[in-house]
PDB file of C-alpha atoms and ligand atoms in Angstrom:
ATOM      1  CA  MET A  24     111.311  75.285  62.845  1.00 67.00           C
ATOM      2  CA  SER A  25     114.114  75.070  60.336  1.00 91.00           C
ATOM      3  CA  ALA A  26     115.434  71.708  59.142  1.00 97.00           C
ATOM      4  CA  GLU A  27     118.830  70.219  59.906  1.00 98.00           C
ATOM      5  CA  ILE A  28     121.013  70.889  56.856  1.00 98.00           C
ATOM      6  CA  ILE A  29     122.848  67.665  56.000  1.00 98.00           C
ATOM      7  CA  ASP A  30     126.427  68.588  55.115  1.00 98.00           C
ATOM      8  CA  GLY A  31     127.393  66.308  52.212  1.00 98.00           C
ATOM      9  CA  LYS A  32     130.720  68.061  51.816  1.00 98.00           C
ATOM     10  CA  LYS A  33     131.775  67.282  55.398  1.00 98.00           C
ATOM     11  CA  ILE A  34     130.548  63.668  55.164  1.00 98.00           C
ATOM     12  CA  SER A  35     132.350  63.146  51.856  1.00 98.00           C
ATOM     13  CA  ASP A  36     135.542  64.658  53.343  1.00 98.00           C
ATOM     14  CA  ASP A  37     135.348  62.111  56.182  1.00 98.00           C
ATOM     15  CA  ILE A  38     134.988  59.277  53.666  1.00 98.00           C
ATOM     16  CA  LYS A  39     137.902  60.591  51.593  1.00 98.00           C
ATOM     17  CA  SER A  40     140.110  60.734  54.715  1.00 98.00           C
ATOM     18  CA  GLU A  41     139.241  57.109  55.479  1.00 98.00           C
ATOM     19  CA  LEU A  42     140.050  56.108  51.884  1.00 98.00           C
ATOM     20  CA  LYS A  43     143.325  58.046  51.962  1.00 98.00           C
ATOM     21  CA  ALA A  44     144.433  56.068  55.032  1.00 98.00           C
ATOM     22  CA  GLU A  45     143.437  52.835  53.297  1.00 98.00           C
ATOM     23  CA  ILE A  46     145.433  53.801  50.198  1.00 98.00           C
ATOM     24  CA  VAL A  47     148.533  54.396  52.370  1.00 98.00           C
ATOM     25  CA  ARG A  48     148.130  50.836  53.676  1.00 98.00           C
ATOM     26  CA  LEU A  49     147.756  49.529  50.095  1.00 98.00           C
ATOM     27  CA  LYS A  50     150.850  51.417  48.967  1.00 98.00           C
ATOM     28  CA  ASN A  51     152.800  49.829  51.834  1.00 97.00           C
ATOM     29  CA  GLN A  52     151.907  46.513  50.187  1.00 96.00           C
ATOM     30  CA  GLY A  53     153.119  47.811  46.814  1.00 97.00           C
ATOM     31  CA  VAL A  54     149.625  48.426  45.399  1.00 98.00           C
ATOM     32  CA  VAL A  55     148.456  51.754  43.903  1.00 98.00           C
ATOM     33  CA  PRO A  56     144.803  52.125  42.812  1.00 98.00           C
ATOM     34  CA  GLY A  57     144.397  53.658  39.343  1.00 98.00           C
ATOM     35  CA  LEU A  58     141.422  55.281  37.603  1.00 98.00           C
ATOM     36  CA  ALA A  59     141.176  56.173  33.903  1.00 98.00           C
ATOM     37  CA  ALA A  60     138.518  58.739  32.965  1.00 98.00           C
ATOM     38  CA  VAL A  61     137.582  59.087  29.302  1.00 98.00           C
ATOM     39  CA  LEU A  62     136.131  62.399  28.157  1.00 98.00           C
ATOM     40  CA  VAL A  63     134.826  62.673  24.596  1.00 98.00           C
ATOM     41  CA  GLY A  64     133.973  66.046  23.047  1.00 97.00           C
ATOM     42  CA  ASP A  65     133.653  69.479  24.575  1.00 93.00           C
ATOM     43  CA  ASN A  66     130.561  69.348  26.817  1.00 94.00           C
ATOM     44  CA  PRO A  67     131.564  71.860  29.541  1.00 93.00           C
ATOM     45  CA  ALA A  68     129.610  70.097  32.326  1.00 92.00           C
ATOM     46  CA  SER A  69     131.238  66.743  31.469  1.00 96.00           C
ATOM     47  CA  ALA A  70     134.690  68.388  31.341  1.00 97.00           C
ATOM     48  CA  LEU A  71     134.100  69.905  34.788  1.00 95.00           C
ATOM     49  CA  TYR A  72     132.904  66.608  36.301  1.00 96.00           C
ATOM     50  CA  VAL A  73     135.919  64.722  34.926  1.00 98.00           C
ATOM     51  CA  LYS A  74     138.289  67.388  36.241  1.00 98.00           C
ATOM     52  CA  MET A  75     136.693  67.196  39.704  1.00 97.00           C
ATOM     53  CA  LYS A  76     136.924  63.406  39.714  1.00 98.00           C
ATOM     54  CA  ALA A  77     140.609  63.442  38.674  1.00 98.00           C
ATOM     55  CA  LYS A  78     141.463  66.064  41.308  1.00 98.00           C
ATOM     56  CA  ALA A  79     139.675  64.049  44.002  1.00 98.00           C
ATOM     57  CA  CYS A  80     141.697  60.957  43.007  1.00 98.00           C
ATOM     58  CA  GLU A  81     145.000  62.796  43.191  1.00 98.00           C
ATOM     59  CA  LYS A  82     144.169  64.270  46.593  1.00 98.00           C
ATOM     60  CA  ILE A  83     143.801  60.860  48.223  1.00 98.00           C
ATOM     61  CA  GLY A  84     146.592  59.051  46.363  1.00 98.00           C
ATOM     62  CA  ILE A  85     144.737  57.293  43.521  1.00 98.00           C
ATOM     63  CA  TYR A  86     146.673  57.331  40.241  1.00 98.00           C
ATOM     64  CA  SER A  87     144.473  59.217  37.799  1.00 98.00           C
ATOM     65  CA  GLU A  88     144.618  59.439  34.025  1.00 98.00           C
ATOM     66  CA  VAL A  89     142.248  61.629  31.995  1.00 98.00           C
ATOM     67  CA  ILE A  90     141.980  60.647  28.333  1.00 98.00           C
ATOM     68  CA  LYS A  91     140.526  63.488  26.286  1.00 98.00           C
ATOM     69  CA  CYS A  92     139.152  62.545  22.875  1.00 98.00           C
ATOM     70  CA  GLU A  93     137.926  64.731  20.035  1.00 98.00           C
ATOM     71  CA  ASN A  94     134.199  64.986  19.424  1.00 97.00           C
ATOM     72  CA  SER A  95     134.897  63.299  16.075  1.00 97.00           C
ATOM     73  CA  THR A  96     136.226  60.123  17.754  1.00 98.00           C
ATOM     74  CA  THR A  97     134.586  57.158  16.048  1.00 98.00           C
ATOM     75  CA  HIS A  98     132.787  54.280  17.719  1.00 98.00           C
ATOM     76  CA  ASP A  99     135.566  51.911  16.610  1.00 98.00           C
ATOM     77  CA  GLU A 100     138.240  54.161  18.113  1.00 98.00           C
ATOM     78  CA  MET A 101     136.322  54.104  21.413  1.00 98.00           C
ATOM     79  CA  VAL A 102     136.171  50.307  21.233  1.00 98.00           C
ATOM     80  CA  ASP A 103     139.970  50.208  20.801  1.00 98.00           C
ATOM     81  CA  LEU A 104     140.527  52.643  23.665  1.00 98.00           C
ATOM     82  CA  VAL A 105     138.350  50.696  26.115  1.00 98.00           C
ATOM     83  CA  SER A 106     140.004  47.423  25.073  1.00 98.00           C
ATOM     84  CA  GLU A 107     143.435  48.956  25.808  1.00 98.00           C
ATOM     85  CA  LEU A 108     142.288  50.199  29.227  1.00 98.00           C
ATOM     86  CA  ASN A 109     140.799  46.784  30.019  1.00 98.00           C
ATOM     87  CA  LYS A 110     144.270  45.259  29.490  1.00 98.00           C
ATOM     88  CA  ARG A 111     146.238  47.814  31.518  1.00 98.00           C
ATOM     89  CA  GLU A 112     147.545  46.400  34.818  1.00 98.00           C
ATOM     90  CA  ASP A 113     147.894  49.856  36.399  1.00 98.00           C
ATOM     91  CA  ILE A 114     144.245  50.772  35.765  1.00 98.00           C
ATOM     92  CA  ASP A 115     141.694  49.385  38.241  1.00 98.00           C
ATOM     93  CA  GLY A 116     138.741  51.561  37.283  1.00 98.00           C
ATOM     94  CA  ILE A 117     137.464  52.820  33.931  1.00 98.00           C
ATOM     95  CA  LEU A 118     134.980  55.651  33.681  1.00 98.00           C
ATOM     96  CA  VAL A 119     133.601  56.791  30.340  1.00 98.00           C
ATOM     97  CA  GLN A 120     131.902  60.117  31.035  1.00 98.00           C
ATOM     98  CA  SER A 121     128.305  60.146  29.860  1.00 96.00           C
ATOM     99  CA  PRO A 122     126.746  61.402  27.623  1.00 95.00           C
ATOM    100  CA  LEU A 123     128.847  60.361  24.625  1.00 97.00           C
ATOM    101  CA  PRO A 124     128.304  62.079  21.243  1.00 97.00           C
ATOM    102  CA  ASP A 125     125.304  60.667  19.354  1.00 97.00           C
ATOM    103  CA  HIS A 126     127.401  58.854  16.726  1.00 97.00           C
ATOM    104  CA  ILE A 127     128.870  56.581  19.436  1.00 98.00           C
ATOM    105  CA  ASP A 128     126.718  53.689  20.647  1.00 98.00           C
ATOM    106  CA  GLU A 129     127.013  54.336  24.387  1.00 98.00           C
ATOM    107  CA  PRO A 130     125.353  51.133  25.676  1.00 97.00           C
ATOM    108  CA  ALA A 131     127.678  49.098  23.422  1.00 98.00           C
ATOM    109  CA  ILE A 132     130.694  50.866  24.955  1.00 98.00           C
ATOM    110  CA  THR A 133     129.394  50.315  28.512  1.00 98.00           C
ATOM    111  CA  VAL A 134     129.142  46.585  27.849  1.00 98.00           C
ATOM    112  CA  LEU A 135     132.751  46.487  26.612  1.00 98.00           C
ATOM    113  CA  ILE A 136     134.212  47.790  29.867  1.00 98.00           C
ATOM    114  CA  ASP A 137     135.679  44.956  31.946  1.00 98.00           C
ATOM    115  CA  PRO A 138     132.974  44.453  34.639  1.00 98.00           C
ATOM    116  CA  GLY A 139     135.800  44.133  37.190  1.00 98.00           C
ATOM    117  CA  LYS A 140     136.864  47.707  36.326  1.00 98.00           C
ATOM    118  CA  ASP A 141     133.331  49.120  36.031  1.00 98.00           C
ATOM    119  CA  VAL A 142     133.547  51.545  38.955  1.00 98.00           C
ATOM    120  CA  ASP A 143     130.450  53.402  37.665  1.00 98.00           C
ATOM    121  CA  GLY A 144     128.382  50.234  38.167  1.00 98.00           C
ATOM    122  CA  PHE A 145     126.711  50.724  34.768  1.00 98.00           C
ATOM    123  CA  HIS A 146     127.686  47.373  33.183  1.00 98.00           C
ATOM    124  CA  PRO A 147     124.671  45.005  32.861  1.00 98.00           C
ATOM    125  CA  LEU A 148     126.568  42.360  34.831  1.00 98.00           C
ATOM    126  CA  ASN A 149     126.968  44.714  37.795  1.00 98.00           C
ATOM    127  CA  GLN A 150     123.362  45.866  37.478  1.00 97.00           C
ATOM    128  CA  GLY A 151     122.312  42.209  37.481  1.00 97.00           C
ATOM    129  CA  LEU A 152     124.393  41.464  40.578  1.00 98.00           C
ATOM    130  CA  LEU A 153     122.651  44.341  42.352  1.00 97.00           C
ATOM    131  CA  LEU A 154     119.221  42.969  41.389  1.00 96.00           C
ATOM    132  CA  ALA A 155     120.295  39.491  42.474  1.00 96.00           C
ATOM    133  CA  GLY A 156     121.167  40.814  45.934  1.00 94.00           C
ATOM    134  CA  ARG A 157     124.919  40.283  45.449  1.00 96.00           C
ATOM    135  CA  PRO A 158     126.135  43.809  44.634  1.00 96.00           C
ATOM    136  CA  ARG A 159     129.739  44.363  43.542  1.00 97.00           C
ATOM    137  CA  PHE A 160     129.967  47.844  41.987  1.00 98.00           C
ATOM    138  CA  GLU A 161     126.872  49.974  42.604  1.00 98.00           C
ATOM    139  CA  PRO A 162     126.292  53.309  40.827  1.00 98.00           C
ATOM    140  CA  ALA A 163     127.919  56.145  42.757  1.00 98.00           C
ATOM    141  CA  THR A 164     124.965  58.501  43.280  1.00 98.00           C
ATOM    142  CA  PRO A 165     122.527  56.012  44.861  1.00 98.00           C
ATOM    143  CA  MET A 166     125.438  54.597  46.855  1.00 98.00           C
ATOM    144  CA  GLY A 167     126.169  58.115  48.104  1.00 98.00           C
ATOM    145  CA  ILE A 168     122.510  58.559  49.119  1.00 98.00           C
ATOM    146  CA  VAL A 169     122.521  55.362  51.208  1.00 98.00           C
ATOM    147  CA  GLU A 170     125.771  56.496  52.834  1.00 98.00           C
ATOM    148  CA  ILE A 171     124.633  60.086  53.512  1.00 98.00           C
ATOM    149  CA  LEU A 172     121.475  58.734  55.205  1.00 98.00           C
ATOM    150  CA  GLU A 173     123.560  56.403  57.347  1.00 98.00           C
ATOM    151  CA  ARG A 174     126.183  58.930  58.333  1.00 98.00           C
ATOM    152  CA  SER A 175     123.645  61.653  59.136  1.00 98.00           C
ATOM    153  CA  GLY A 176     121.731  59.271  61.424  1.00 98.00           C
ATOM    154  CA  HIS A 177     118.639  58.804  59.243  1.00 98.00           C
ATOM    155  CA  ASN A 178     118.526  55.049  58.803  1.00 97.00           C
ATOM    156  CA  PRO A 179     115.774  54.207  56.259  1.00 98.00           C
ATOM    157  CA  ALA A 180     115.086  50.715  57.698  1.00 98.00           C
ATOM    158  CA  GLY A 181     111.356  50.384  58.376  1.00 98.00           C
ATOM    159  CA  LYS A 182     110.615  53.808  56.872  1.00 98.00           C
ATOM    160  CA  ASN A 183     108.397  54.893  53.967  1.00 98.00           C
ATOM    161  CA  VAL A 184     110.682  56.169  51.232  1.00 98.00           C
ATOM    162  CA  VAL A 185     109.367  57.925  48.137  1.00 99.00           C
ATOM    163  CA  ILE A 186     111.741  58.291  45.189  1.00 99.00           C
ATOM    164  CA  LEU A 187     110.827  60.857  42.555  1.00 98.00           C
ATOM    165  CA  GLY A 188     112.229  59.651  39.229  1.00 98.00           C
ATOM    166  CA  ARG A 189     112.945  56.176  37.838  1.00 98.00           C
ATOM    167  CA  GLY A 190     116.136  56.993  35.946  1.00 97.00           C
ATOM    168  CA  PHE A 191     118.884  54.502  35.220  1.00 94.00           C
ATOM    169  CA  LEU A 192     121.509  56.527  37.141  1.00 95.00           C
ATOM    170  CA  VAL A 193     119.627  57.154  40.399  1.00 98.00           C
ATOM    171  CA  GLY A 194     115.941  56.273  40.950  1.00 98.00           C
ATOM    172  CA  ARG A 195     115.881  52.735  39.628  1.00 98.00           C
ATOM    173  CA  PRO A 196     119.055  51.394  41.288  1.00 98.00           C
ATOM    174  CA  LEU A 197     118.273  53.307  44.494  1.00 98.00           C
ATOM    175  CA  SER A 198     114.842  51.655  44.715  1.00 98.00           C
ATOM    176  CA  VAL A 199     116.558  48.262  44.642  1.00 98.00           C
ATOM    177  CA  MET A 200     119.202  49.270  47.166  1.00 98.00           C
ATOM    178  CA  LEU A 201     116.783  50.803  49.680  1.00 98.00           C
ATOM    179  CA  SER A 202     114.291  47.936  49.508  1.00 98.00           C
ATOM    180  CA  THR A 203     116.974  45.259  50.020  1.00 96.00           C
ATOM    181  CA  LYS A 204     117.046  43.759  53.502  1.00 95.00           C
ATOM    182  CA  THR A 205     120.196  45.072  55.151  1.00 93.00           C
ATOM    183  CA  ARG A 206     120.843  46.883  58.423  1.00 92.00           C
ATOM    184  CA  LEU A 207     121.025  50.197  56.572  1.00 93.00           C
ATOM    185  CA  THR A 208     118.235  49.798  54.025  1.00 96.00           C
ATOM    186  CA  ASN A 209     115.118  47.572  54.407  1.00 96.00           C
ATOM    187  CA  ALA A 210     112.714  50.433  53.594  1.00 98.00           C
ATOM    188  CA  THR A 211     109.253  50.408  51.990  1.00 98.00           C
ATOM    189  CA  VAL A 212     109.958  52.100  48.668  1.00 98.00           C
ATOM    190  CA  THR A 213     107.589  53.830  46.251  1.00 98.00           C
ATOM    191  CA  ILE A 214     108.778  55.275  42.934  1.00 98.00           C
ATOM    192  CA  CYS A 215     106.805  58.205  41.505  1.00 98.00           C
ATOM    193  CA  HIS A 216     107.223  59.231  37.877  1.00 98.00           C
ATOM    194  CA  THR A 217     105.434  60.913  34.975  1.00 97.00           C
ATOM    195  CA  GLY A 218     102.731  58.223  35.172  1.00 98.00           C
ATOM    196  CA  THR A 219     101.862  59.076  38.799  1.00 98.00           C
ATOM    197  CA  PRO A 220      98.589  61.079  38.808  1.00 97.00           C
ATOM    198  CA  ASP A 221      99.102  62.988  42.097  1.00 97.00           C
ATOM    199  CA  ILE A 222     102.631  62.880  43.428  1.00 98.00           C
ATOM    200  CA  SER A 223     101.648  64.798  46.599  1.00 98.00           C
ATOM    201  CA  ASP A 224      99.482  61.817  47.624  1.00 98.00           C
ATOM    202  CA  TYR A 225     102.701  59.851  48.061  1.00 98.00           C
ATOM    203  CA  THR A 226     105.174  62.497  49.182  1.00 98.00           C
ATOM    204  CA  LYS A 227     102.877  63.666  52.025  1.00 98.00           C
ATOM    205  CA  LYS A 228     103.070  60.184  53.567  1.00 98.00           C
ATOM    206  CA  ALA A 229     106.816  59.725  53.137  1.00 98.00           C
ATOM    207  CA  ASP A 230     109.355  59.665  55.968  1.00 98.00           C
ATOM    208  CA  ILE A 231     112.157  60.122  53.434  1.00 98.00           C
ATOM    209  CA  ILE A 232     111.870  61.679  49.960  1.00 99.00           C
ATOM    210  CA  VAL A 233     114.584  61.436  47.331  1.00 99.00           C
ATOM    211  CA  ALA A 234     114.033  63.974  44.541  1.00 98.00           C
ATOM    212  CA  ALA A 235     115.814  62.761  41.396  1.00 98.00           C
ATOM    213  CA  MET A 236     113.576  63.597  38.458  1.00 97.00           C
ATOM    214  CA  GLY A 237     115.480  66.551  37.020  1.00 97.00           C
ATOM    215  CA  LYS A 238     112.786  69.234  37.448  1.00 97.00           C
ATOM    216  CA  ALA A 239     113.997  72.441  39.039  1.00 98.00           C
ATOM    217  CA  MET A 240     112.432  73.151  42.472  1.00 98.00           C
ATOM    218  CA  PHE A 241     109.604  70.646  41.891  1.00 98.00           C
ATOM    219  CA  LEU A 242     109.144  69.455  45.498  1.00 98.00           C
ATOM    220  CA  LYS A 243     107.581  72.232  47.587  1.00 98.00           C
ATOM    221  CA  GLY A 244     107.115  72.519  51.345  1.00 98.00           C
ATOM    222  CA  ASP A 245     103.351  71.873  51.107  1.00 98.00           C
ATOM    223  CA  MET A 246     104.024  68.467  49.486  1.00 98.00           C
ATOM    224  CA  ILE A 247     105.946  67.029  52.436  1.00 98.00           C
ATOM    225  CA  LYS A 248     105.147  65.662  55.885  1.00 98.00           C
ATOM    226  CA  PRO A 249     106.488  67.726  58.799  1.00 98.00           C
ATOM    227  CA  GLY A 250     109.827  66.281  59.932  1.00 98.00           C
ATOM    228  CA  ALA A 251     110.511  64.303  56.727  1.00 98.00           C
ATOM    229  CA  VAL A 252     114.080  63.802  55.498  1.00 98.00           C
ATOM    230  CA  ILE A 253     114.623  65.316  52.047  1.00 98.00           C
ATOM    231  CA  ILE A 254     117.467  64.212  49.764  1.00 98.00           C
ATOM    232  CA  ASP A 255     117.867  66.475  46.736  1.00 98.00           C
ATOM    233  CA  VAL A 256     119.691  64.939  43.766  1.00 98.00           C
ATOM    234  CA  GLY A 257     118.819  67.684  41.259  1.00 97.00           C
ATOM    235  CA  THR A 258     121.364  69.934  39.555  1.00 95.00           C
ATOM    236  CA  ASN A 259     119.491  72.459  37.416  1.00 95.00           C
ATOM    237  CA  GLN A 260     120.768  75.805  36.142  1.00 93.00           C
ATOM    238  CA  ILE A 261     118.031  78.443  36.269  1.00 94.00           C
ATOM    239  CA  ASP A 262     118.035  82.067  35.119  1.00 94.00           C
ATOM    240  CA  ASP A 263     118.385  84.532  37.974  1.00 92.00           C
ATOM    241  CA  PRO A 264     118.859  88.202  37.083  1.00 93.00           C
ATOM    242  CA  ASP A 265     119.766  88.953  40.735  1.00 91.00           C
ATOM    243  CA  HIS A 266     122.731  86.584  40.557  1.00 92.00           C
ATOM    244  CA  PRO A 267     126.125  87.970  39.342  1.00 90.00           C
ATOM    245  CA  LYS A 268     126.290  85.275  36.605  1.00 89.00           C
ATOM    246  CA  GLY A 269     122.623  85.728  35.613  1.00 93.00           C
ATOM    247  CA  LYS A 270     121.916  82.096  36.560  1.00 93.00           C
ATOM    248  CA  ARG A 271     122.276  79.793  39.534  1.00 93.00           C
ATOM    249  CA  LEU A 272     122.261  76.120  40.457  1.00 95.00           C
ATOM    250  CA  VAL A 273     119.132  74.704  42.130  1.00 96.00           C
ATOM    251  CA  GLY A 274     117.978  71.232  43.029  1.00 98.00           C
ATOM    252  CA  ASP A 275     114.725  69.360  42.359  1.00 98.00           C
ATOM    253  CA  VAL A 276     113.522  70.663  45.741  1.00 98.00           C
ATOM    254  CA  ASP A 277     112.275  74.176  46.449  1.00 98.00           C
ATOM    255  CA  PHE A 278     114.740  74.530  49.309  1.00 98.00           C
ATOM    256  CA  ASP A 279     113.270  77.700  50.837  1.00 97.00           C
ATOM    257  CA  SER A 280     109.757  76.318  51.298  1.00 97.00           C
ATOM    258  CA  ALA A 281     110.903  72.759  52.161  1.00 98.00           C
ATOM    259  CA  LYS A 282     113.406  73.697  54.856  1.00 97.00           C
ATOM    260  CA  ASP A 283     110.680  75.038  57.187  1.00 95.00           C
ATOM    261  CA  ILE A 284     108.688  71.792  57.058  1.00 98.00           C
ATOM    262  CA  ALA A 285     111.370  69.089  56.710  1.00 98.00           C
ATOM    263  CA  GLY A 286     113.276  67.585  59.614  1.00 98.00           C
ATOM    264  CA  ALA A 287     116.480  67.359  57.582  1.00 98.00           C
ATOM    265  CA  ILE A 288     117.448  68.337  54.041  1.00 98.00           C
ATOM    266  CA  THR A 289     120.474  68.164  51.746  1.00 98.00           C
ATOM    267  CA  PRO A 290     121.464  71.442  50.074  1.00 98.00           C
ATOM    268  CA  VAL A 291     122.381  71.990  46.416  1.00 98.00           C
ATOM    269  CA  PRO A 292     125.300  72.388  46.031  1.00 96.00           C
ATOM    270  CA  GLY A 293     127.035  70.660  48.935  1.00 97.00           C
ATOM    271  CA  GLY A 294     124.681  67.703  49.481  1.00 98.00           C
ATOM    272  CA  VAL A 295     124.565  64.633  47.241  1.00 98.00           C
ATOM    273  CA  GLY A 296     127.095  65.950  44.652  1.00 97.00           C
ATOM    274  CA  PRO A 297     130.243  65.549  46.784  1.00 97.00           C
ATOM    275  CA  MET A 298     129.015  62.118  47.918  1.00 98.00           C
ATOM    276  CA  THR A 299     128.886  60.877  44.303  1.00 98.00           C
ATOM    277  CA  ILE A 300     132.581  61.599  43.831  1.00 98.00           C
ATOM    278  CA  ALA A 301     133.488  60.001  47.175  1.00 98.00           C
ATOM    279  CA  MET A 302     131.640  56.810  46.142  1.00 98.00           C
ATOM    280  CA  LEU A 303     133.481  56.668  42.813  1.00 98.00           C
ATOM    281  CA  LEU A 304     136.743  56.768  44.783  1.00 98.00           C
ATOM    282  CA  LYS A 305     135.438  54.066  47.124  1.00 98.00           C
ATOM    283  CA  ASN A 306     134.559  51.832  44.157  1.00 98.00           C
ATOM    284  CA  THR A 307     138.016  52.402  42.643  1.00 98.00           C
ATOM    285  CA  VAL A 308     139.731  51.315  45.861  1.00 98.00           C
ATOM    286  CA  LYS A 309     137.395  48.304  46.012  1.00 98.00           C
ATOM    287  CA  ALA A 310     138.207  47.369  42.384  1.00 98.00           C
ATOM    288  CA  CYS A 311     141.912  47.606  43.177  1.00 98.00           C
ATOM    289  CA  LYS A 312     141.556  45.375  46.235  1.00 98.00           C
ATOM    290  CA  ILE A 313     139.519  42.780  44.335  1.00 98.00           C
ATOM    291  CA  ARG A 314     141.988  42.793  41.413  1.00 98.00           C
ATOM    292  CA  ASN A 315     144.905  42.289  43.821  1.00 98.00           C
ATOM    293  CA  GLY A 316     143.212  39.476  45.733  1.00 97.00           C
ATOM    294  CA  LEU A 317     142.952  41.587  48.887  1.00 97.00           C
ATOM    295  CA  ILE A 318     139.200  41.034  49.337  1.00 91.00           C
TER     296      ILE A 318
HETATM  297  N1  GUN E 427     127.390  61.444  33.655  1.00 92.24           N
HETATM  298  C1  GUN E 427     126.595  61.881  34.664  1.00 92.24           C
HETATM  299  N2  GUN E 427     126.821  61.164  35.784  1.00 92.24           N
HETATM  300  C2  GUN E 427     127.770  60.251  35.472  1.00 92.24           C
HETATM  301  C3  GUN E 427     128.422  59.236  36.224  1.00 92.24           C
HETATM  302  O1  GUN E 427     128.173  58.993  37.413  1.00 92.24           O
HETATM  303  N3  GUN E 427     129.351  58.508  35.536  1.00 92.24           N
HETATM  304  C4  GUN E 427     129.636  58.724  34.227  1.00 92.24           C
HETATM  305  N4  GUN E 427     130.546  57.937  33.645  1.00 92.24           N
HETATM  306  N5  GUN E 427     129.036  59.661  33.507  1.00 92.24           N
HETATM  307  C5  GUN E 427     128.122  60.422  34.139  1.00 92.24           C
END
């Protein structure tokens, strides 16, 4: 039997429609959410992500400003730029696209962003609030995973969840979110990583697997329990001579072998990716409401 394909694009479109309606209500009260995205250098993937984020903002009525900086921008110039954006009344959210060039101290820049405008949820204060069980801004990708599970009817409460990867952007915060006791989380969470001797031991017992370790097509059908829910966070370009461009995008899951065993699976593209952008928009609207005393 073939798995249900979870349509992240459709779910993210629903969320964006809900946000658009909320932004109309905010505008009727004289409030316009604003997001500033800072792009440093000429990394094509970063440029594409920032463009997609700005376009998504404009589509639902968020004021969006993209600040493009030369690769040669100094650390001190970045400090000045973030300080300016922190002061701007019309900017509710600040996003500094990662990775920054090596000569800029990225963690030092992250700490400088006003935590009230940290819509990426990367500031240590927001990370600490998440750990303390009082989340304010959570990172967009794990937030999108919790939401895609909810909206596709796969509530993780009481389930065995295995997360592959302990990264700062996805695995680590997601493990905290999914193990927290809420109506939509409350799962038993295991994180597998490079120190795990036999990952199959864990994945074969999992009701839900989140693959977020950045290894192309790592999770195969014979590593999963029949009927499991598979969330694929990977975005890997692989060579493919049969493809017109000579390469194609694949996830951390071997989709073709997994789809015949899994109960449900997110595709790449069209799964978690669109959810990440929708959650950034959601955090920006939330920041705007908090800053205007509306929540
Ligand atoms: N680079 C890769 N993912 C992200 C993200 O979610 N936010 C930012 N700022 N940079 C990224």
